[in-house]
Short mmCIF file of C-alpha atoms in Angstrom, two decimals:
data_model
loop_
_atom_site.label_atom_id
_atom_site.label_comp_id
_atom_site.label_asym_id
_atom_site.label_seq_id
_atom_site.Cartn_x
_atom_site.Cartn_y
_atom_site.Cartn_z
CA MET I 360 -33.40 -15.14 -28.07
CA LYS I 361 -33.05 -12.43 -25.42
CA ILE I 362 -30.02 -12.55 -23.15
CA PRO I 363 -30.89 -11.80 -19.50
CA LEU I 364 -29.63 -8.41 -18.41
CA PRO I 365 -27.31 -9.74 -15.66
CA SER I 366 -25.56 -11.93 -18.25
CA MET I 367 -25.04 -8.91 -20.49
CA ILE I 368 -23.52 -6.70 -17.83
CA LEU I 369 -21.47 -9.37 -16.05
CA PRO I 370 -18.43 -9.07 -18.42
CA PHE I 371 -18.33 -5.32 -17.80
CA LEU I 372 -18.49 -5.81 -14.03
CA LEU I 373 -15.64 -8.30 -14.21
CA LEU I 374 -13.46 -6.13 -16.47
CA PRO I 375 -11.72 -4.28 -13.60
CA LEU I 376 -11.01 -7.65 -11.97
CA ILE I 377 -9.46 -8.99 -15.17
CA ILE I 378 -7.35 -5.84 -15.64
CA ALA I 379 -6.21 -5.77 -12.01
CA ARG I 380 -5.21 -9.42 -11.95
CA LYS I 381 -3.54 -9.24 -15.38
CA ALA I 382 -1.29 -6.43 -14.14
CA LEU I 383 0.18 -8.64 -11.42
CA LYS I 384 2.30 -11.57 -12.72
CA GLN I 385 4.11 -11.79 -9.39
CA PRO I 386 5.35 -8.22 -9.03
CA HIS I 387 8.23 -7.24 -6.83
CA ILE I 388 6.95 -5.96 -3.48
CA VAL I 389 8.63 -3.32 -1.35
CA LEU I 390 6.94 -2.92 2.02
CA ILE I 391 8.15 0.22 3.80
CA VAL I 392 7.25 0.79 7.45
CA ALA I 393 8.03 4.10 9.13
CA ASP I 394 8.25 4.25 12.92
CA ASP I 395 6.05 6.69 14.91
CA LEU I 396 5.21 8.79 11.83
CA GLY I 397 2.02 10.67 12.70
CA TYR I 398 -1.07 11.57 10.70
CA ASN I 399 0.11 15.19 10.53
CA ASP I 400 3.67 14.27 9.56
CA VAL I 401 3.13 13.96 5.80
CA PRO I 402 2.75 16.74 3.20
CA TRP I 403 -0.66 15.60 1.95
CA HIS I 404 -1.98 16.38 5.45
CA ASN I 405 0.48 19.10 6.45
CA PRO I 406 2.03 21.34 3.76
CA THR I 407 4.83 22.48 6.12
CA ILE I 408 6.43 19.01 5.93
CA ILE I 409 9.23 18.81 3.34
CA SER I 410 8.82 15.32 1.93
CA PRO I 411 8.50 15.69 -1.86
CA HIS I 412 9.30 12.11 -2.81
CA LEU I 413 6.76 10.51 -0.49
CA GLN I 414 4.28 13.10 -1.73
CA ASP I 415 4.91 12.19 -5.36
CA LEU I 416 4.67 8.44 -4.69
CA ALA I 417 1.45 8.88 -2.74
CA LYS I 418 -0.17 11.15 -5.31
CA ALA I 419 0.75 8.73 -8.12
CA GLY I 420 -0.86 5.81 -6.30
CA VAL I 421 -3.69 5.35 -3.83
CA ILE I 422 -3.71 7.15 -0.46
CA LEU I 423 -5.48 5.23 2.30
CA GLU I 424 -7.22 7.77 4.52
CA GLN I 425 -8.86 5.18 6.78
CA ASN I 426 -5.90 2.92 7.39
CA TYR I 427 -5.67 1.52 10.92
CA VAL I 428 -2.80 -0.03 12.87
CA GLN I 429 -2.15 -1.04 16.47
CA THR I 430 -1.23 1.41 19.20
CA LYS I 431 2.48 0.48 19.40
CA CYS I 432 5.39 -1.06 17.51
CA SER I 433 5.41 -4.80 18.23
CA PRO I 434 1.63 -5.33 18.13
CA SER I 435 1.47 -3.66 14.70
CA ARG I 436 4.40 -5.67 13.35
CA ALA I 437 2.86 -8.89 14.67
CA ALA I 438 -0.44 -8.06 12.96
CA LEU I 439 1.37 -7.19 9.73
CA MET I 440 3.32 -10.44 9.67
CA THR I 441 0.43 -12.76 10.62
CA GLY I 442 -2.77 -11.19 9.33
CA ARG I 443 -4.27 -11.62 12.80
CA TYR I 444 -5.41 -9.20 15.45
CA PRO I 445 -2.82 -9.17 18.25
CA PHE I 446 -5.46 -10.19 20.80
CA HIS I 447 -5.78 -13.46 18.86
CA ILE I 448 -2.05 -14.23 19.22
CA GLY I 449 -1.16 -12.79 22.63
CA ARG I 450 0.70 -9.72 21.36
CA GLN I 451 -1.90 -7.06 22.25
CA HIS I 452 -0.10 -5.50 25.21
CA GLU I 453 2.88 -3.17 25.00
CA SER I 454 5.86 -3.33 22.73
CA LEU I 455 8.36 -6.04 23.50
CA PRO I 456 10.84 -4.68 26.08
CA PRO I 457 14.30 -6.06 25.28
CA GLN I 458 14.43 -8.02 28.57
CA MET I 459 11.14 -9.85 27.98
CA PRO I 460 11.70 -13.59 27.27
CA THR I 461 9.21 -14.00 24.45
CA GLY I 462 8.47 -13.04 20.84
CA LEU I 463 6.03 -13.59 18.00
CA SER I 464 5.12 -17.24 18.46
CA THR I 465 6.78 -19.63 16.03
CA LYS I 466 3.53 -21.54 15.61
CA TYR I 467 2.36 -18.82 13.20
CA ARG I 468 3.56 -18.96 9.61
CA ILE I 469 4.46 -15.38 8.85
CA LEU I 470 4.41 -13.39 5.62
CA PRO I 471 7.93 -14.04 4.22
CA GLU I 472 7.57 -17.78 4.84
CA ARG I 473 4.42 -17.83 2.72
CA LEU I 474 6.09 -15.74 0.02
CA GLN I 475 9.02 -18.13 -0.17
CA GLU I 476 6.50 -20.89 -0.94
CA VAL I 477 5.57 -19.12 -4.18
CA GLY I 478 9.13 -18.37 -5.26
CA TYR I 479 9.95 -14.97 -3.75
CA ALA I 480 13.42 -13.91 -2.67
CA THR I 481 12.81 -12.37 0.74
CA HIS I 482 14.88 -9.66 2.43
CA ALA I 483 14.50 -7.61 5.61
CA VAL I 484 16.31 -4.36 6.35
CA GLY I 485 15.92 -2.26 9.51
CA LYS I 486 13.90 -2.78 12.66
CA TRP I 487 12.69 -6.25 13.69
CA HIS I 488 11.15 -5.93 17.20
CA LEU I 489 9.32 -9.27 17.18
CA GLY I 490 11.57 -11.06 19.63
CA PHE I 491 15.20 -12.17 19.74
CA CYS I 492 15.72 -14.04 23.03
CA ASP I 493 15.80 -17.33 21.07
CA TRP I 494 17.37 -17.57 17.60
CA ASP I 495 14.10 -19.06 16.33
CA TYR I 496 12.40 -15.68 16.85
CA THR I 497 14.88 -13.84 14.62
CA PRO I 498 14.28 -12.82 10.96
CA THR I 499 16.52 -15.35 9.23
CA ARG I 500 14.70 -18.17 11.07
CA ARG I 501 11.28 -16.72 10.12
CA GLY I 502 11.42 -16.73 6.33
CA PHE I 503 13.80 -13.92 5.43
CA GLY I 504 16.69 -15.01 3.22
CA THR I 505 18.74 -12.02 4.35
CA PHE I 506 18.57 -9.54 7.21
CA PHE I 507 20.44 -6.34 7.98
CA GLY I 508 19.20 -4.40 10.98
CA PHE I 509 18.54 -4.44 14.70
CA TYR I 510 16.47 -6.69 16.95
CA THR I 511 15.14 -4.35 19.67
CA HIS I 512 12.74 -1.41 19.93
CA GLY I 513 15.26 1.26 19.04
CA ALA I 514 18.84 2.44 19.31
CA ASP I 515 21.08 5.44 18.82
CA TYR I 516 20.87 6.45 15.14
CA TYR I 517 24.66 6.59 14.80
CA GLU I 518 26.18 4.29 17.43
CA ARG I 519 23.56 1.43 17.45
CA GLN I 520 23.43 1.37 21.26
CA ALA I 521 20.05 0.05 22.48
CA THR I 522 18.85 0.91 26.00
CA ASP I 523 15.75 0.40 28.12
CA SER I 524 13.85 3.23 29.85
CA GLU I 525 15.66 2.60 33.16
CA GLY I 526 19.15 2.43 31.65
CA VAL I 527 19.73 -1.09 33.00
CA PHE I 528 19.78 -2.78 29.60
CA LYS I 529 22.43 -1.38 27.26
CA GLY I 530 24.18 -2.97 24.32
CA TYR I 531 25.22 -2.76 20.68
CA ASP I 532 22.44 -3.86 18.32
CA LEU I 533 23.18 -4.35 14.61
CA ARG I 534 23.27 -7.61 12.66
CA SER I 535 24.07 -8.75 9.17
CA ASN I 536 22.06 -11.96 8.90
CA GLU I 537 22.98 -13.56 12.26
CA SER I 538 26.39 -11.96 12.79
CA VAL I 539 27.18 -8.77 14.67
CA THR I 540 28.33 -6.11 12.21
CA HIS I 541 29.93 -2.70 12.60
CA GLU I 542 29.30 -1.73 8.99
CA GLY I 543 28.29 1.89 8.58
CA GLU I 544 29.78 2.93 11.91
CA GLY I 545 28.77 6.55 12.54
CA GLU I 546 26.40 6.56 9.54
CA TYR I 547 22.87 7.87 10.13
CA SER I 548 20.53 4.88 10.22
CA ALA I 549 18.07 6.10 7.54
CA GLN I 550 21.00 6.46 5.16
CA LEU I 551 22.52 3.14 6.20
CA PHE I 552 19.28 1.19 5.81
CA SER I 553 18.45 2.78 2.46
CA ARG I 554 21.99 1.96 1.27
CA LYS I 555 21.57 -1.69 2.29
CA ALA I 556 18.15 -1.80 0.61
CA VAL I 557 19.74 -0.43 -2.57
CA GLU I 558 22.34 -3.22 -2.39
CA VAL I 559 19.54 -5.81 -2.18
CA ILE I 560 17.89 -4.31 -5.26
CA GLU I 561 21.10 -4.01 -7.28
CA SER I 562 22.16 -7.57 -6.48
CA HIS I 563 18.80 -9.06 -7.42
CA GLU I 564 19.10 -11.11 -10.59
CA GLY I 565 16.89 -12.99 -12.98
CA LYS I 566 13.13 -13.20 -13.11
CA GLN I 567 12.61 -14.28 -9.51
CA PRO I 568 10.17 -11.91 -7.74
CA MET I 569 11.59 -9.95 -4.80
CA PHE I 570 10.01 -9.07 -1.45
CA LEU I 571 11.85 -6.35 0.45
CA TYR I 572 10.65 -5.47 3.95
CA LEU I 573 12.22 -2.11 4.76
CA ALA I 574 11.42 -1.11 8.35
CA PHE I 575 13.00 2.24 9.08
CA GLN I 576 13.94 3.35 12.58
CA SER I 577 12.79 6.85 11.66
CA ILE I 578 11.22 8.76 13.31
CA HIS I 579 11.23 6.89 16.65
CA LYS I 580 13.11 8.49 19.54
CA PRO I 581 15.88 9.44 20.18
CA ILE I 582 15.38 12.62 18.16
CA GLN I 583 18.55 12.57 16.03
CA VAL I 584 19.26 13.72 12.49
CA PRO I 585 22.06 15.47 10.57
CA ASP I 586 21.61 19.24 10.88
CA GLN I 587 21.27 19.73 7.12
CA TYR I 588 17.76 18.30 7.21
CA SER I 589 16.58 20.29 10.24
CA ARG I 590 17.96 23.51 8.80
CA ARG I 591 15.41 23.31 6.02
CA TYR I 592 12.83 24.13 8.69
CA GLN I 593 14.94 26.43 10.86
CA PRO I 594 17.81 28.14 9.00
CA TYR I 595 19.15 30.02 12.04
CA GLY I 596 19.48 29.69 15.80
CA LYS I 597 19.70 26.70 18.10
CA LEU I 598 17.70 23.90 16.57
CA THR I 599 14.44 23.11 18.38
CA LYS I 600 13.14 19.62 19.03
CA ASP I 601 10.35 20.26 16.52
CA SER I 602 12.81 21.24 13.77
CA LYS I 603 14.93 18.16 14.46
CA ARG I 604 11.90 15.90 14.42
CA LYS I 605 10.70 17.33 11.11
CA GLY I 606 14.24 17.01 9.78
CA MET I 607 14.02 13.28 10.54
CA ILE I 608 10.98 13.09 8.24
CA THR I 609 12.86 14.82 5.44
CA ALA I 610 15.81 12.45 5.91
CA LEU I 611 13.37 9.52 5.72
CA ASP I 612 11.98 10.95 2.49
CA GLU I 613 15.45 11.07 0.97
CA ALA I 614 16.05 7.46 2.03
CA VAL I 615 12.89 6.32 0.26
CA LYS I 616 13.96 8.29 -2.81
CA ASN I 617 17.25 6.38 -2.87
CA VAL I 618 15.36 3.09 -2.91
CA THR I 619 12.98 4.06 -5.71
CA THR I 620 15.88 5.46 -7.74
CA ALA I 621 17.62 2.09 -7.44
CA LEU I 622 14.45 0.32 -8.58
CA LYS I 623 14.34 2.54 -11.67
CA GLN I 624 18.01 2.10 -12.48
CA SER I 625 17.64 -1.67 -12.13
CA LYS I 626 14.62 -1.66 -14.48
CA MET I 627 12.43 -3.02 -11.69
CA TYR I 628 10.33 0.01 -10.83
CA ARG I 629 7.40 -0.58 -13.20
CA ASP I 630 7.03 -4.09 -11.85
CA THR I 631 7.20 -3.12 -8.18
CA VAL I 632 4.31 -2.56 -5.78
CA ILE I 633 5.44 -0.07 -3.12
CA ILE I 634 3.45 -0.10 0.11
CA PHE I 635 4.15 2.59 2.71
CA LEU I 636 2.69 2.93 6.20
CA SER I 637 3.53 3.89 9.77
CA ASP I 638 3.39 1.34 12.58
CA ASN I 639 1.34 3.60 14.89
CA GLY I 640 0.46 7.22 15.48
CA GLY I 641 3.04 9.85 16.30
CA ALA I 642 4.42 10.11 19.83
CA ASP I 643 4.40 13.92 19.95
CA LYS I 644 1.44 16.09 20.92
CA ASP I 645 0.80 17.69 17.53
CA ALA I 646 2.01 14.83 15.33
CA ASN I 647 -1.50 13.52 14.67
CA TRP I 648 -3.50 16.77 14.42
CA PRO I 649 -6.45 17.08 14.00
CA LEU I 650 -6.90 13.57 15.36
CA ARG I 651 -7.11 13.02 19.10
CA GLY I 652 -4.42 11.22 21.05
CA ARG I 653 -1.03 9.77 20.25
CA LYS I 654 0.94 6.54 20.20
CA ASN I 655 -0.04 3.99 22.86
CA SER I 656 -3.72 4.88 22.80
CA VAL I 657 -6.81 3.64 20.95
CA TRP I 658 -7.76 7.21 20.10
CA GLU I 659 -7.69 7.88 16.35
CA GLY I 660 -4.36 9.66 16.69
CA GLY I 661 -2.76 6.50 18.02
CA THR I 662 -4.26 4.06 15.54
CA ARG I 663 -5.07 5.81 12.27
CA SER I 664 -1.91 5.58 10.20
CA VAL I 665 -0.69 7.33 7.08
CA ALA I 666 -0.45 4.85 4.21
CA PHE I 667 -0.36 4.59 0.44
CA VAL I 668 0.18 2.07 -2.35
CA SER I 669 2.07 2.97 -5.52
CA TYR I 670 2.25 0.65 -8.52
CA PRO I 671 2.97 1.94 -12.06
CA ARG I 672 1.10 -0.97 -13.66
CA MET I 673 -2.08 -0.24 -11.76
CA PRO I 674 -4.78 0.86 -14.26
CA LYS I 675 -4.41 4.60 -14.74
CA ARG I 676 -8.03 5.39 -13.87
CA TYR I 677 -7.50 3.99 -10.35
CA ARG I 678 -4.25 5.82 -9.64
CA GLY I 679 -3.89 9.34 -8.26
CA ARG I 680 -6.74 9.08 -5.78
CA SER I 681 -7.56 8.78 -2.10
CA THR I 682 -9.89 6.19 -0.63
CA ASP I 683 -11.94 6.27 2.57
CA ASP I 684 -12.52 2.52 2.57
CA LEU I 685 -11.69 0.93 5.90
CA PHE I 686 -8.32 -0.81 5.94
CA HIS I 687 -6.55 -2.49 8.85
CA ILE I 688 -2.92 -3.58 9.10
CA VAL I 689 -4.04 -7.24 9.25
CA ASP I 690 -5.34 -6.79 5.68
CA TRP I 691 -1.84 -6.45 4.23
CA TYR I 692 -1.07 -10.13 4.84
CA PRO I 693 -3.80 -11.58 2.56
CA THR I 694 -3.52 -8.63 0.16
CA ILE I 695 0.21 -9.12 -0.38
CA LEU I 696 -0.21 -12.87 -0.70
CA ALA I 697 -2.92 -12.33 -3.33
CA LEU I 698 -0.52 -10.04 -5.21
CA ALA I 699 2.10 -12.76 -5.04
CA GLY I 700 -0.19 -15.42 -6.51
CA TYR I 701 -0.50 -17.42 -3.30
CA SER I 702 -3.40 -19.79 -3.91
CA LYS I 703 -3.53 -21.93 -0.77
CA GLN I 704 -6.48 -21.32 1.51
CA LEU I 705 -5.70 -19.11 4.50
CA THR I 706 -7.46 -20.03 7.73
CA ASP I 707 -8.02 -18.08 10.95
CA MET I 708 -7.38 -14.79 9.20
CA ASP I 709 -8.62 -11.46 10.54
CA GLY I 710 -7.49 -9.69 7.38
CA TYR I 711 -9.20 -9.22 4.01
CA ASP I 712 -7.66 -9.28 0.55
CA GLN I 713 -8.14 -5.62 -0.45
CA TRP I 714 -6.30 -5.60 -3.77
CA LEU I 715 -9.42 -5.16 -5.91
CA SER I 716 -10.53 -2.15 -3.87
CA LEU I 717 -7.07 -0.62 -4.34
CA ALA I 718 -6.30 -1.52 -7.95
CA ALA I 719 -9.77 -1.76 -9.49
CA GLY I 720 -11.91 0.64 -7.47
CA TRP I 721 -14.15 -2.03 -5.98
CA PRO I 722 -15.91 -1.22 -2.68
CA GLY I 723 -13.71 -2.28 0.21
CA PRO I 724 -14.75 -5.52 1.92
CA ARG I 725 -14.16 -4.26 5.47
CA THR I 726 -17.03 -2.66 7.40
CA GLU I 727 -15.78 -3.25 10.95
CA LEU I 728 -12.50 -3.43 12.82
CA VAL I 729 -11.29 -4.08 16.34
CA TYR I 730 -8.76 -1.56 17.61
CA ASN I 731 -7.70 -3.80 20.49
CA ILE I 732 -8.81 -5.96 23.39
CA ASN I 733 -6.31 -5.88 26.24
CA THR I 734 -6.80 -7.24 29.75
CA ALA I 735 -3.21 -6.76 30.94
CA LEU I 736 -2.79 -4.28 33.83
CA ARG I 737 -6.12 -2.61 33.08
CA PHE I 738 -9.02 -3.19 30.71
CA THR I 739 -9.27 -1.71 27.21
CA ALA I 740 -11.54 -2.71 24.34
CA ALA I 741 -12.34 -0.64 21.25
CA ILE I 742 -14.29 -1.42 18.10
CA ARG I 743 -15.50 0.39 15.00
CA ALA I 744 -18.57 -0.54 12.95
CA GLY I 745 -19.26 1.76 10.01
CA LYS I 746 -19.11 5.31 11.29
CA TRP I 747 -19.46 4.36 14.95
CA LYS I 748 -16.60 3.81 17.39
CA LEU I 749 -16.85 2.50 20.94
CA ILE I 750 -14.05 2.58 23.52
CA TRP I 751 -14.84 0.47 26.57
CA GLY I 752 -12.26 0.97 29.30
CA TYR I 753 -9.08 3.05 29.22
CA PRO I 754 -8.13 4.74 25.93
CA GLU I 755 -4.44 5.01 26.89
CA GLY I 756 -2.16 2.06 27.51
CA LEU I 757 0.19 1.37 30.39
CA ARG I 758 3.81 0.32 30.14
CA SER I 759 4.85 -3.17 31.22
CA ASN I 760 7.11 -1.77 33.94
CA VAL I 761 4.10 -0.60 35.99
CA PRO I 762 3.81 -2.95 39.01
CA ARG I 763 0.89 -5.32 38.54
CA LYS I 764 -0.25 -5.13 42.16
CA GLU I 765 -0.67 -1.38 41.78
CA THR I 766 -2.84 -1.69 38.68
CA ARG I 767 -5.22 -4.20 40.26
CA ALA I 768 -5.98 -1.75 43.04
CA ALA I 769 -6.12 1.40 40.95
CA PHE I 770 -7.81 0.45 37.66
CA ALA I 771 -10.82 -1.39 36.29
CA GLN I 772 -9.79 -4.90 35.24
CA THR I 773 -12.93 -6.27 33.55
CA LEU I 774 -15.82 -5.32 31.27
CA ARG I 775 -18.11 -5.00 34.28
CA GLU I 776 -15.71 -2.87 36.29
CA ALA I 777 -15.06 -0.59 33.33
CA ARG I 778 -18.79 -0.10 32.76
CA SER I 779 -19.51 0.58 36.42
CA SER I 780 -16.72 3.20 36.33
CA ASP I 781 -18.46 4.85 33.34
CA LEU I 782 -15.45 4.20 31.11
CA LEU I 783 -17.50 4.27 27.93
CA TYR I 784 -16.87 6.49 24.91
CA LEU I 785 -18.99 6.53 21.76
CA PHE I 786 -18.14 8.64 18.71
CA ASN I 787 -19.60 9.24 15.27
CA LEU I 788 -16.37 9.35 13.26
CA GLU I 789 -18.15 10.57 10.15
CA THR I 790 -19.16 13.86 11.78
CA ASP I 791 -16.61 13.92 14.59
CA PRO I 792 -13.29 12.39 13.41
CA SER I 793 -11.45 14.24 16.20
CA GLU I 794 -13.49 12.45 18.89
CA THR I 795 -14.63 15.58 20.72
CA VAL I 796 -18.22 14.64 21.60
CA ASN I 797 -18.89 11.50 23.64
CA LEU I 798 -22.32 10.17 22.65
CA ALA I 799 -22.35 7.22 25.07
CA HIS I 800 -25.24 8.62 27.09
CA GLU I 801 -27.12 10.06 24.12
CA ASN I 802 -27.17 7.12 21.72
CA LYS I 803 -27.53 4.10 23.98
CA GLN I 804 -28.98 1.91 21.24
CA VAL I 805 -25.82 2.09 19.11
CA MET I 806 -23.68 1.74 22.19
CA LYS I 807 -25.46 -1.45 23.24
CA ILE I 808 -25.00 -2.95 19.75
CA LEU I 809 -21.25 -2.32 19.86
CA MET I 810 -20.99 -3.52 23.45
CA LYS I 811 -22.68 -6.73 22.41
CA LYS I 812 -20.07 -7.21 19.66
CA ILE I 813 -17.25 -6.84 22.19
CA ARG I 814 -18.92 -9.24 24.62
CA ARG I 815 -19.31 -11.79 21.83
CA ILE I 816 -15.57 -11.59 21.05
CA MET I 817 -14.68 -11.86 24.73
CA LYS I 818 -16.89 -14.95 25.16
CA SER I 819 -15.71 -16.64 21.95
CA GLY I 820 -12.71 -18.22 23.61
CA GLU I 821 -10.49 -16.75 20.89
CA VAL I 822 -9.00 -13.91 22.94
CA VAL I 823 -5.51 -15.07 23.92
CA LYS I 824 -4.11 -13.97 27.25
CA PRO I 825 -1.45 -11.25 26.79
CA ASP I 826 1.99 -12.82 26.55
CA THR I 827 3.92 -10.68 29.04
CA PRO I 828 6.33 -12.80 31.09
CA PHE I 829 8.44 -11.12 33.75
CA LEU I 830 11.61 -9.44 32.52
CA ARG I 831 14.74 -11.54 32.68
CA GLU I 832 18.05 -10.17 33.95
CA ARG I 833 19.96 -12.68 31.84
CA SER I 834 18.94 -10.67 28.76
CA ASN I 835 21.49 -7.99 29.60
CA PRO I 836 24.11 -7.51 26.86
CA LYS I 837 26.82 -7.44 29.51
CA TYR I 838 26.63 -11.24 29.49
CA TYR I 839 27.28 -11.34 25.72
CA GLY I 840 30.27 -9.10 25.27
CA GLY I 841 28.15 -5.95 25.21
CA TYR I 842 26.03 -7.11 22.26
CA VAL I 843 22.25 -7.55 22.11
CA SER I 844 22.10 -11.33 21.64
CA PRO I 845 19.78 -14.35 21.55
CA GLY I 846 20.28 -17.38 23.73
CA TRP I 847 18.45 -16.68 27.00
CA CYS I 848 14.94 -18.09 26.44
CA LYS I 849 13.14 -20.90 24.62
CA ALA I 850 10.91 -20.01 21.68
CA LYS I 851 7.31 -21.18 21.79
#
């Protein structure tokens, strides 16, 4: 009796799936997020960057060359923790200013909470930036068993003083779980956070799987770093801003090395999946070269993030490569949960489980992504389908401190107004990844298809109004002994 051809080849097609899933067995997961690290800030894109450990990790794993994030800190972190586009949860506009009485809504079950369900010990070290005005927004109330880090957007790298852009808000911002701590006073934050991450690893016992979320402050402003790192780029003379900034990258590299060394010494390394990415594009002009734009824009330079996955137990044939499959930050949520053996059905997800494309070479499931839809202050929508990208509205974002009355008079507020103002940009990213040639008036058929997709999303009723309440004076640390503190809003 003849066996049908599909039945004969099916076992061979499924072999990578079997190998990839067999390698898992609830691995440890270390999720490392750099802050404002640009596309041109890593040695596999820029050989002048001294970052040998990140280079080795990336080259030993899978480099994601089409990895997308949000335009700024909080929206990316919200997407990472929920698996949802920020415009579906109200977090699409701006980063959370420290005086804003809101945070990532508690109605969403975030990543560490899901991981605890399947037995993981969960730890967070570093930057939070998903709300702190109510204790229920803070890490230890959102599924992390331990937390060492800061709540706000950023602080001095040595003194932990957080400030707003106007200098009105100023306070000390460092917590161990829920208590203010002065541990590591005067210690550079990359070194402090890597040291605390090492302590988490060294204190981990037994067979329980570990999830470590390590969100570095580096290389967000202020531009601060011990001179020894900057001098590797500029041995003599007064250090330039560029040398200091690059020195911050090298210090970050050393911090990651300390963590991986601890994993090896603790006999955990071979069973650990290390995921590395930046939360958005670089803030400096040349940080994202040759991509256009920077942080706080839907240009490629603001949204296409460096990223890699390194896992020693990944089948050897699928390691040491780069992939151009589309990947979005919302995909990490279902991908990490799949790694962890989470079997409950996930609903209302914007992300895809991409583990088989990473670990077994399968074609990636994602063919489209939405950069953002934001109706706060002025209109921005951007979408990618295959090689085509459409920006409808303003590519660059506005800060929340811009008066709203001014924006209504000065900028297009709706789809119709943006179109009538000719705020349409169409690019073929396959031939023009630097977005230099606007094809909006040359390829109207493609443009209309993408415009229709945006209209459909806008009319779906699923776009949540941006959650941007007015800033609250009661947030000021002066009311809490000079410390950045919860207790001045009600979580929702």
